[in-house]
GROMACS .gro file of C-alpha atoms in nm:
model
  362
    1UNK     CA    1  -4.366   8.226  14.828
    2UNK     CA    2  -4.173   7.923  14.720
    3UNK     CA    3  -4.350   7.891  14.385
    4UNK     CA    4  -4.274   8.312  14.335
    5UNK     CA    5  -3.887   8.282  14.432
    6UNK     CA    6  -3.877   7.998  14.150
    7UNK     CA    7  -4.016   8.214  13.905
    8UNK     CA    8  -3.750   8.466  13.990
    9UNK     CA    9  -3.495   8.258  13.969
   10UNK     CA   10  -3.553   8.084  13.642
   11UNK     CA   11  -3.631   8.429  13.485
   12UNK     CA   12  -3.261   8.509  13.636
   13UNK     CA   13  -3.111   8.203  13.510
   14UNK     CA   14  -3.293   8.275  13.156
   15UNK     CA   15  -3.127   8.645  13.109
   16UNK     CA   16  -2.767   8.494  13.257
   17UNK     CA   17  -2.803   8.240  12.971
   18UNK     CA   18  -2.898   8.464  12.723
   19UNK     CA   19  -2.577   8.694  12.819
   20UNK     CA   20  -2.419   8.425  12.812
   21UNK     CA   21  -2.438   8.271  12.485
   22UNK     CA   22  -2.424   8.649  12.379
   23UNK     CA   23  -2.085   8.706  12.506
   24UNK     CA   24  -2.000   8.344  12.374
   25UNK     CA   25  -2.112   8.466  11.969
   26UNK     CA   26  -1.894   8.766  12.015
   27UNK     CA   27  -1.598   8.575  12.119
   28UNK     CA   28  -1.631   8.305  11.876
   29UNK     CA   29  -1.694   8.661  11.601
   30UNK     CA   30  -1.331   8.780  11.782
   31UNK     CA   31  -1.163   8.428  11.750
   32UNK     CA   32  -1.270   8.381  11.427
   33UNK     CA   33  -1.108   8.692  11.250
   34UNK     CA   34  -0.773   8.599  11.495
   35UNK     CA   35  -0.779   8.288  11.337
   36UNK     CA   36  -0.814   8.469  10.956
   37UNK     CA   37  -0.533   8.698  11.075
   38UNK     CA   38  -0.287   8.406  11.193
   39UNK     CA   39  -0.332   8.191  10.898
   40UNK     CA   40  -0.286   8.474  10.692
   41UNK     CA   41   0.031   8.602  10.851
   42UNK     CA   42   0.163   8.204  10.858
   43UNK     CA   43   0.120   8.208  10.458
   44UNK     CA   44  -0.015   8.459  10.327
   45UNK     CA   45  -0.020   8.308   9.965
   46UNK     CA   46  -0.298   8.085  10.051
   47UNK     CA   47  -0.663   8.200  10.070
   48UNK     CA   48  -0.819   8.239  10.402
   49UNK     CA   49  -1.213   8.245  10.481
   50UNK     CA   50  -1.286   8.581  10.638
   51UNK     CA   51  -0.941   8.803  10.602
   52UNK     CA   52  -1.120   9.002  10.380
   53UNK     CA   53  -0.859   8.923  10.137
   54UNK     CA   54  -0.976   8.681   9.919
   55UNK     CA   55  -0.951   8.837   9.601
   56UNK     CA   56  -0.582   8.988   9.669
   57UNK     CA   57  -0.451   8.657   9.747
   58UNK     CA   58  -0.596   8.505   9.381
   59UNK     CA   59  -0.458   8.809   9.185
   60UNK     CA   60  -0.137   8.793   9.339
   61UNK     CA   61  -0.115   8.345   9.309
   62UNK     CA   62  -0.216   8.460   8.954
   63UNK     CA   63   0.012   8.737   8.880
   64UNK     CA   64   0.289   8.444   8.999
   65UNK     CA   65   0.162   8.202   8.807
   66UNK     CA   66   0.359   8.026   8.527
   67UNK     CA   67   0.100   8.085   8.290
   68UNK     CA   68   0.141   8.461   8.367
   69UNK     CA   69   0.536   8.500   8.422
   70UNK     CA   70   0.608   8.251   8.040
   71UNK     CA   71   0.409   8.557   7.916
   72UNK     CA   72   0.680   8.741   7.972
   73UNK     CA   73   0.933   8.548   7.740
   74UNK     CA   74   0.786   8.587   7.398
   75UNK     CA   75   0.790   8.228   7.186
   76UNK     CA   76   0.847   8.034   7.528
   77UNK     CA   77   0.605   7.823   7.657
   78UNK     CA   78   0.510   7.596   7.964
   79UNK     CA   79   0.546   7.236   7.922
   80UNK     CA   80   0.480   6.897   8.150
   81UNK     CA   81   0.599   6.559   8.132
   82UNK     CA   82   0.573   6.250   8.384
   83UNK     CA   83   0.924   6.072   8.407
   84UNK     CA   84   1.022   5.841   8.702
   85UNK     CA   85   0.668   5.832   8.798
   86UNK     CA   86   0.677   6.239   8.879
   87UNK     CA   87   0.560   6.489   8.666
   88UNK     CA   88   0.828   6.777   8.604
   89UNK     CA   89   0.734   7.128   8.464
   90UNK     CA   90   0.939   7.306   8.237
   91UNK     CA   91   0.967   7.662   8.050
   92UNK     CA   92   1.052   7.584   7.669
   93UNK     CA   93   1.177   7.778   7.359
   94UNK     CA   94   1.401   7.849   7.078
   95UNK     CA   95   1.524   7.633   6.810
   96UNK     CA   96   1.878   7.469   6.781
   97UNK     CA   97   2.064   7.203   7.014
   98UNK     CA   98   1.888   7.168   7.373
   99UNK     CA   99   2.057   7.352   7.635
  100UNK     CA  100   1.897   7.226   7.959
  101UNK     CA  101   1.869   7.486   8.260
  102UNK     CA  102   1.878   7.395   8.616
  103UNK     CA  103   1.846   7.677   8.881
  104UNK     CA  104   1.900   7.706   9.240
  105UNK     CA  105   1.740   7.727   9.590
  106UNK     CA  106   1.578   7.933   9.656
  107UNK     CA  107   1.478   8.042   9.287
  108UNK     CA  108   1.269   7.882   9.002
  109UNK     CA  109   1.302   7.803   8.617
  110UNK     CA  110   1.210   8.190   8.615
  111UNK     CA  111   1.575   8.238   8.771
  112UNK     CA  112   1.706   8.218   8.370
  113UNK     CA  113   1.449   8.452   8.252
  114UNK     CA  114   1.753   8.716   8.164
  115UNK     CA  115   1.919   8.527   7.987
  116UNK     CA  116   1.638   8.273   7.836
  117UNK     CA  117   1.517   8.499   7.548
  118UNK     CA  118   1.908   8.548   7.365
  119UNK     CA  119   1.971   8.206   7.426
  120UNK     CA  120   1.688   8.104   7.251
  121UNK     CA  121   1.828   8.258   6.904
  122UNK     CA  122   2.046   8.000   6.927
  123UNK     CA  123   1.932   7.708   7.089
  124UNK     CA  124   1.632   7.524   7.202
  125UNK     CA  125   1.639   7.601   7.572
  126UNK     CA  126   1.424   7.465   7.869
  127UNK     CA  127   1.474   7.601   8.198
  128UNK     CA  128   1.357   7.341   8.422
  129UNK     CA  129   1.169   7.282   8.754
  130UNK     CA  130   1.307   6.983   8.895
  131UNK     CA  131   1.185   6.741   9.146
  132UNK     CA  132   1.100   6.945   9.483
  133UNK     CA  133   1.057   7.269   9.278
  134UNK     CA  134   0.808   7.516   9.120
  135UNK     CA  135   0.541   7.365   8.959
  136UNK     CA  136   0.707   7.004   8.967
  137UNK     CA  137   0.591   6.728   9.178
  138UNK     CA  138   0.729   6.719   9.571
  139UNK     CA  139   0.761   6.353   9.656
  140UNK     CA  140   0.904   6.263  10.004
  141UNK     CA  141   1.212   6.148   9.878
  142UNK     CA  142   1.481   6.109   9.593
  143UNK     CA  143   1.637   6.423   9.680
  144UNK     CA  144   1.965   6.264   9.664
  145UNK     CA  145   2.157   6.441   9.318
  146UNK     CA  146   2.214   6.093   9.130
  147UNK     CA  147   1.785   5.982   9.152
  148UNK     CA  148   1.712   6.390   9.056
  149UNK     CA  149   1.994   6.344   8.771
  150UNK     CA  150   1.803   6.016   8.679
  151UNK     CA  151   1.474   6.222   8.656
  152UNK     CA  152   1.659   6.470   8.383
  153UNK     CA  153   1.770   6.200   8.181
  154UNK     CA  154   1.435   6.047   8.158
  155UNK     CA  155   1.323   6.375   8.075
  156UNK     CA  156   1.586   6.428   7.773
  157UNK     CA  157   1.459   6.058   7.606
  158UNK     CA  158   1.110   6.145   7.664
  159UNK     CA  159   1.191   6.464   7.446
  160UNK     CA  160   1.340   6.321   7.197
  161UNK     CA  161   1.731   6.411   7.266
  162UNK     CA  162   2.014   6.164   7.273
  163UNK     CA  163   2.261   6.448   7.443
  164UNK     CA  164   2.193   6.753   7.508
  165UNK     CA  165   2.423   7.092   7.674
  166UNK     CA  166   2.330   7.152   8.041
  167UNK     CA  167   2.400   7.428   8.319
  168UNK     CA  168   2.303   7.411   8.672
  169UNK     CA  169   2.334   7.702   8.960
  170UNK     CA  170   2.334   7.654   9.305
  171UNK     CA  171   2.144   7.322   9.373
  172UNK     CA  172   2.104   7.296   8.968
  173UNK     CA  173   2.476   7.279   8.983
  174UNK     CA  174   2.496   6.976   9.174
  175UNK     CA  175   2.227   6.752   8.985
  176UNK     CA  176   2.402   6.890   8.619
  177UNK     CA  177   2.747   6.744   8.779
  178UNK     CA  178   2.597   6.462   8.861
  179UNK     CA  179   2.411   6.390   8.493
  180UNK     CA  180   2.723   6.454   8.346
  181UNK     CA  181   2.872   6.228   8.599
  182UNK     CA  182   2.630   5.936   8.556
  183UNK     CA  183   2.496   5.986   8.206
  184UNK     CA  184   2.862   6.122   7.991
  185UNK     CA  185   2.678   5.948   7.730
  186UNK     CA  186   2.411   6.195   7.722
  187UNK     CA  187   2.633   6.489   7.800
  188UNK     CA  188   2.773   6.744   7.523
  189UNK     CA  189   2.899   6.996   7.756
  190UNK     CA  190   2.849   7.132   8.054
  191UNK     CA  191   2.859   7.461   8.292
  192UNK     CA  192   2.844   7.488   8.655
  193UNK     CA  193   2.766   7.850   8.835
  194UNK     CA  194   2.863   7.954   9.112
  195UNK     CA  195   2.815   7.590   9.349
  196UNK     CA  196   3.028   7.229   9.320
  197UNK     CA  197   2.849   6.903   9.400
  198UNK     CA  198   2.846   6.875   9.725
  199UNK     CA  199   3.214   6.641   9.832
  200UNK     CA  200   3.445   6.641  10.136
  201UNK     CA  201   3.504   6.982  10.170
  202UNK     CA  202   3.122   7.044  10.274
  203UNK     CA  203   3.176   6.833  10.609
  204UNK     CA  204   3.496   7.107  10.685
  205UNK     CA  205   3.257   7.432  10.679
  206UNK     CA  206   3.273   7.505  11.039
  207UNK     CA  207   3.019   7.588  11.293
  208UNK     CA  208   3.107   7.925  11.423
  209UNK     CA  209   3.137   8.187  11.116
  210UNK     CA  210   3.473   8.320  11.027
  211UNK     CA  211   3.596   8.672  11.107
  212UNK     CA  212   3.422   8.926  10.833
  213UNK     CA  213   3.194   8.649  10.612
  214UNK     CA  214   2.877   8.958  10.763
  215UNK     CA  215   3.075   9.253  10.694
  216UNK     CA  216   2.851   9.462  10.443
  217UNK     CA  217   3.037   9.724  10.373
  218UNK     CA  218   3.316   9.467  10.222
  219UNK     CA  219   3.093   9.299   9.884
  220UNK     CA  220   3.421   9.105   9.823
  221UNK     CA  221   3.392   8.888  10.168
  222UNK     CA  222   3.384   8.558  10.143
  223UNK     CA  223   3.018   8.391  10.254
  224UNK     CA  224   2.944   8.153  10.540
  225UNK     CA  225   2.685   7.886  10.408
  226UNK     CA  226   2.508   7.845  10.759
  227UNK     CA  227   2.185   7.694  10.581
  228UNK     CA  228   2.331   7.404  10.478
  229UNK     CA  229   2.334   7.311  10.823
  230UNK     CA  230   1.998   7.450  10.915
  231UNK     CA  231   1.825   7.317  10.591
  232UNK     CA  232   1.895   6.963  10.710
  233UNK     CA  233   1.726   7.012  11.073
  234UNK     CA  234   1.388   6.786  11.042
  235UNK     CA  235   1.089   6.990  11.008
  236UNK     CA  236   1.210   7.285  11.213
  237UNK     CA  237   1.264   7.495  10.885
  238UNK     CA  238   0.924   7.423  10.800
  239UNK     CA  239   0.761   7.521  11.120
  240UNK     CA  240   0.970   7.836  11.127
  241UNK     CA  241   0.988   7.997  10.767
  242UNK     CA  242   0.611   8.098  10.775
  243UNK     CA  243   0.422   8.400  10.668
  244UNK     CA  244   0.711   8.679  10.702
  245UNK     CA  245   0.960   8.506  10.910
  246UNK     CA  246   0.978   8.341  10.553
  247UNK     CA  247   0.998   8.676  10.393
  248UNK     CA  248   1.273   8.797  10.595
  249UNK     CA  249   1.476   8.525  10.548
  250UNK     CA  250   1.460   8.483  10.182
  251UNK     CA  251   1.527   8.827  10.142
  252UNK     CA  252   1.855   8.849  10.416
  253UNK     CA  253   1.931   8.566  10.186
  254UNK     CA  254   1.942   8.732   9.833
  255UNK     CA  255   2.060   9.042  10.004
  256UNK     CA  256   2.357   8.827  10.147
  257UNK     CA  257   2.495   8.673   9.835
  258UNK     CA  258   2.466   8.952   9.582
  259UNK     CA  259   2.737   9.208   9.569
  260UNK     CA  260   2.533   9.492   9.532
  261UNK     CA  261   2.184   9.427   9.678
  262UNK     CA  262   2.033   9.725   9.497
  263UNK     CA  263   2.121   9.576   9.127
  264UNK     CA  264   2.071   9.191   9.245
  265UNK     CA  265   1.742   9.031   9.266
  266UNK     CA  266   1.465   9.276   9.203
  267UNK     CA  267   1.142   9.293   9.536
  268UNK     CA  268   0.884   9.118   9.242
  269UNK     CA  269   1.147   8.884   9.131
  270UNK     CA  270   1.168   8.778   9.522
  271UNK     CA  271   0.770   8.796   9.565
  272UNK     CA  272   0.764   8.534   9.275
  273UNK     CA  273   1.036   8.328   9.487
  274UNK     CA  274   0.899   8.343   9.837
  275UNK     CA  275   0.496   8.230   9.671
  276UNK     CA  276   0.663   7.944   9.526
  277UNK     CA  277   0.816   7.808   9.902
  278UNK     CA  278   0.518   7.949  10.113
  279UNK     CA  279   0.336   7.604  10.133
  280UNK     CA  280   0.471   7.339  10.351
  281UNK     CA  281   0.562   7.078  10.121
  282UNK     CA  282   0.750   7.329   9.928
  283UNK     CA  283   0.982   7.409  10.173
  284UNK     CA  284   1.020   7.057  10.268
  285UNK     CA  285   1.138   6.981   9.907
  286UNK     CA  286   1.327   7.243   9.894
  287UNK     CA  287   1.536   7.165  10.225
  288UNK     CA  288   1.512   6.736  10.128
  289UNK     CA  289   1.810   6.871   9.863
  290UNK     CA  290   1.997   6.984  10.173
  291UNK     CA  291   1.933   6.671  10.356
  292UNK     CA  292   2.019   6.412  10.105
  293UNK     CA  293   2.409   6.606  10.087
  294UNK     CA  294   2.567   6.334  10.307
  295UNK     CA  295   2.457   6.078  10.070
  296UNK     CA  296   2.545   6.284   9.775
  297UNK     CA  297   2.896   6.274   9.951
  298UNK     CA  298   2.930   5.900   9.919
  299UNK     CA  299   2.814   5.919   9.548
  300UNK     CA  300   3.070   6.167   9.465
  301UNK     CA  301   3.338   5.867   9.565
  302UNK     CA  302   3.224   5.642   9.295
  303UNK     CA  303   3.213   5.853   8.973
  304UNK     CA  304   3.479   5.908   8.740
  305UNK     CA  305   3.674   6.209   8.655
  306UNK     CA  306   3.425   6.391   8.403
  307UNK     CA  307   3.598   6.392   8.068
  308UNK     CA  308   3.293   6.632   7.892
  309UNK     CA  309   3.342   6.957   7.838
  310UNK     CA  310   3.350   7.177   8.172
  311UNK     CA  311   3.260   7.548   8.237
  312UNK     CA  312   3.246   7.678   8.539
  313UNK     CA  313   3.172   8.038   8.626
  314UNK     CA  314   3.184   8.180   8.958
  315UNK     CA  315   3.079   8.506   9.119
  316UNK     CA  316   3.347   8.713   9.354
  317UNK     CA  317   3.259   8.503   9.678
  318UNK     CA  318   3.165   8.119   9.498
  319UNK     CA  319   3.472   8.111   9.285
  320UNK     CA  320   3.723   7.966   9.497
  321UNK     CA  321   3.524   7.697   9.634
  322UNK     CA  322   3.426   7.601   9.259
  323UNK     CA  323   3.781   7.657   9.103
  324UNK     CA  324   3.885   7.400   9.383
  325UNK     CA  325   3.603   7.118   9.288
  326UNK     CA  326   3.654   7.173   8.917
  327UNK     CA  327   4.062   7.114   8.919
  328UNK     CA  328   4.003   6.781   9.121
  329UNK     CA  329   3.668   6.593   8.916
  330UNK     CA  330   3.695   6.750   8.602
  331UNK     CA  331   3.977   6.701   8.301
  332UNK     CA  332   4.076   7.074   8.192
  333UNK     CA  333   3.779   7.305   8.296
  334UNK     CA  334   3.760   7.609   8.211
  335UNK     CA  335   3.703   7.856   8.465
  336UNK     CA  336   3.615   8.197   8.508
  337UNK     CA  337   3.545   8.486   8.772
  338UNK     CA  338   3.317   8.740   8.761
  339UNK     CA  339   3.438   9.052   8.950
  340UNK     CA  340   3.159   9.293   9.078
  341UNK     CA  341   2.929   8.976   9.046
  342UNK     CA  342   2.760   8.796   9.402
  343UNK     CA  343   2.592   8.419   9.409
  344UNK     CA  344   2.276   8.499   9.142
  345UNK     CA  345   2.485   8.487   8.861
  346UNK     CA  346   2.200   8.476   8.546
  347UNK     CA  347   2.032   8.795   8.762
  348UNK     CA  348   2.349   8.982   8.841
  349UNK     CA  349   2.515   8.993   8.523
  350UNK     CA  350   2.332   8.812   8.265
  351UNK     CA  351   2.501   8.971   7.963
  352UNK     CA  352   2.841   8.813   8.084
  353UNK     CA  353   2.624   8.500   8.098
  354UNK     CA  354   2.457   8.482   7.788
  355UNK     CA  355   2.842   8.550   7.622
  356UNK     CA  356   3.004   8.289   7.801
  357UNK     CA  357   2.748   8.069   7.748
  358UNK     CA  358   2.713   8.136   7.370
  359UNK     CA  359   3.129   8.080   7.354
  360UNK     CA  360   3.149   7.720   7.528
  361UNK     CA  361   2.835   7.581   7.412
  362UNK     CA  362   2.876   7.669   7.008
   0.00000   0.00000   0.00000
């Protein structure tokens, strides 16, 4: 009886474990594909093993590729060099005097595209990836705008150039001021649009927004630059812009700064944006600029009044701010406002652009 009522019982403990380890394979199955589906939706520019979309992820990395977007600019082409022990991508083409391009967060050298191909009928130009961005290295640190002005000088000796014209938006802005600030030497002329380098007015912007700075229906309101404060938070950006919390920002971002949202920054154009920051260490670049503004602050104290050449264009909302900067650290700038025009200046109105450009830089 004993020996029987053993039997039974390890024939009952043999079906439990077989259930068991049943019910275990189609959980680990269920996890598994969670898993997929959360990795995907944290970044979905990176491959994950079973999503099931392997091959859309590659086309679209492709598709944003700068081997695929230069093939868009006729006679341009990628280019790579390794200057202060970091190797910085560019976008060259044309022929005549260099006319270095330095765009803004949260864009790429493909920010210039517009304007890149008339430009280049009269001057060599390189739009430029610069350190933290694109396809450039992403070091943890030299973020501060005098080092990253240091890397662009290195970069104009290695090609060749004794001085060269540059023009900076956004966070391109402040690293041109500051070449022109540390290298004058190097510096033919110079245009700034639509951002200063960042000085003591930055520490004034105050926490609570101003009255009106979200009204959309007004596209002449001024803008309140919340991000610079958020962008400087350590790591929290980086664990929260993921998958589309990253999308939505980006986009209330470019939708925020243009003046007419519709005729602004088109959805690929943004697509090509948003792959570029979806990995962690782009994003962490990208907000480094942000972080190294109190020491670009103290900089700012020790340079001289620029004596080159100054242009500085602004759109409807970034033209006071810049008007201000330019009549205090430059010698006789030459300014200029853009009505109907928002932050993306090159995207907005890039015929306006290429003519002011083609005017100062001659």
């Amino acid at each position: 009886m004993f020996g029987r009522k053993s039997r039974l019982f390890a024939k009952f403990m043999s079906i439990t474990l077989i259930m068991a380890l049943m019910l275990l394979s189609a959980c680990a199955g269920n996890n598994n594909r969670q898993i997929g589906e959360y990795a995907a939706d944290k970044n979905p520019n990176e491959t994950v093993a079973n999503s099931g979309n392997d091959q859309a992820h590659q086309a679209a990395n492709k598709a944003y590729s700068d081997e695929e977007l230069v093939k868009e600019l006729p006679g341009f082409q990628n280019g790579y060099k390794k200057v202060n022990g970091i190797t910085i991508h560019y976008v060259e083409g044309g022929k005549g005097e260099p006319l270095f391009l330095l765009p803004g967060w949260p864009e790429t050298w493909y920010a210039f595209h517009k304007i890149m191909p008339a430009l280049a009928e009269k001057y060599h130009v390189y739009s430029i990836d610069y350190r933290g961005m694109g396809s450039s290295d992403k070091p943890e640190s030299g973020y501060d705008k005098k080092t990253m002005a240091s890397d662009i000088y290195a970069l104009v000796k290695e090609l060749g150039y004794e001085k060269i014209n540059i023009a900076g938006h956004d966070i391109g802005a402040t690293i041109s001021y500051s070449f022109a600030a540390n290298y004058p030497q190097a510096t033919k002329k110079l245009a700034l649009l639509d951002a200063s380098h960042p000085n003591e007015n930055f520490l004034k912007i105050p926490i609570l927004p101003p009255p009106g700075v979200y009204d959309v229906s007004n596209p002449d309101r001024a803008k309140f630059y919340w991000w610079f404060a958020f962008n400087t938070i350590p790591e929290l950006p980086e664990q929260l812009l993921q998958g589309k919390q990253l999308d939505i920002a980006f986009n209330w971002l470019f939708d925020y700064l243009a003046y007419d949202k519709a005729a602004s920054i088109t959805k690929e154009e943004r697509a090509i944006y948003i792959a570029a920051y979806a990995k962690p260490e782009a994003l962490r670049a990208g907000n480094d600029w942000y972080r190294a503004f109190r020491q670009d602050i103290e900089d700012l104290k020790t340079y001289k009044k620029l004596s080159v050449p100054v242009l500085g264009i602004g759109g409807v909302s970034g033209y006071q701010m810049l008007d201000a900067f330019l009549r205090e650290y430059a010698t006789d700038p030459k300014l200029v406002k853009l009505d109907k025009t928002g932050h993306w200046i090159s995207e907005e109105n890039p015929q306006e652009t290429i003519n002011l450009f083609n005017e100062f830089f001659r």
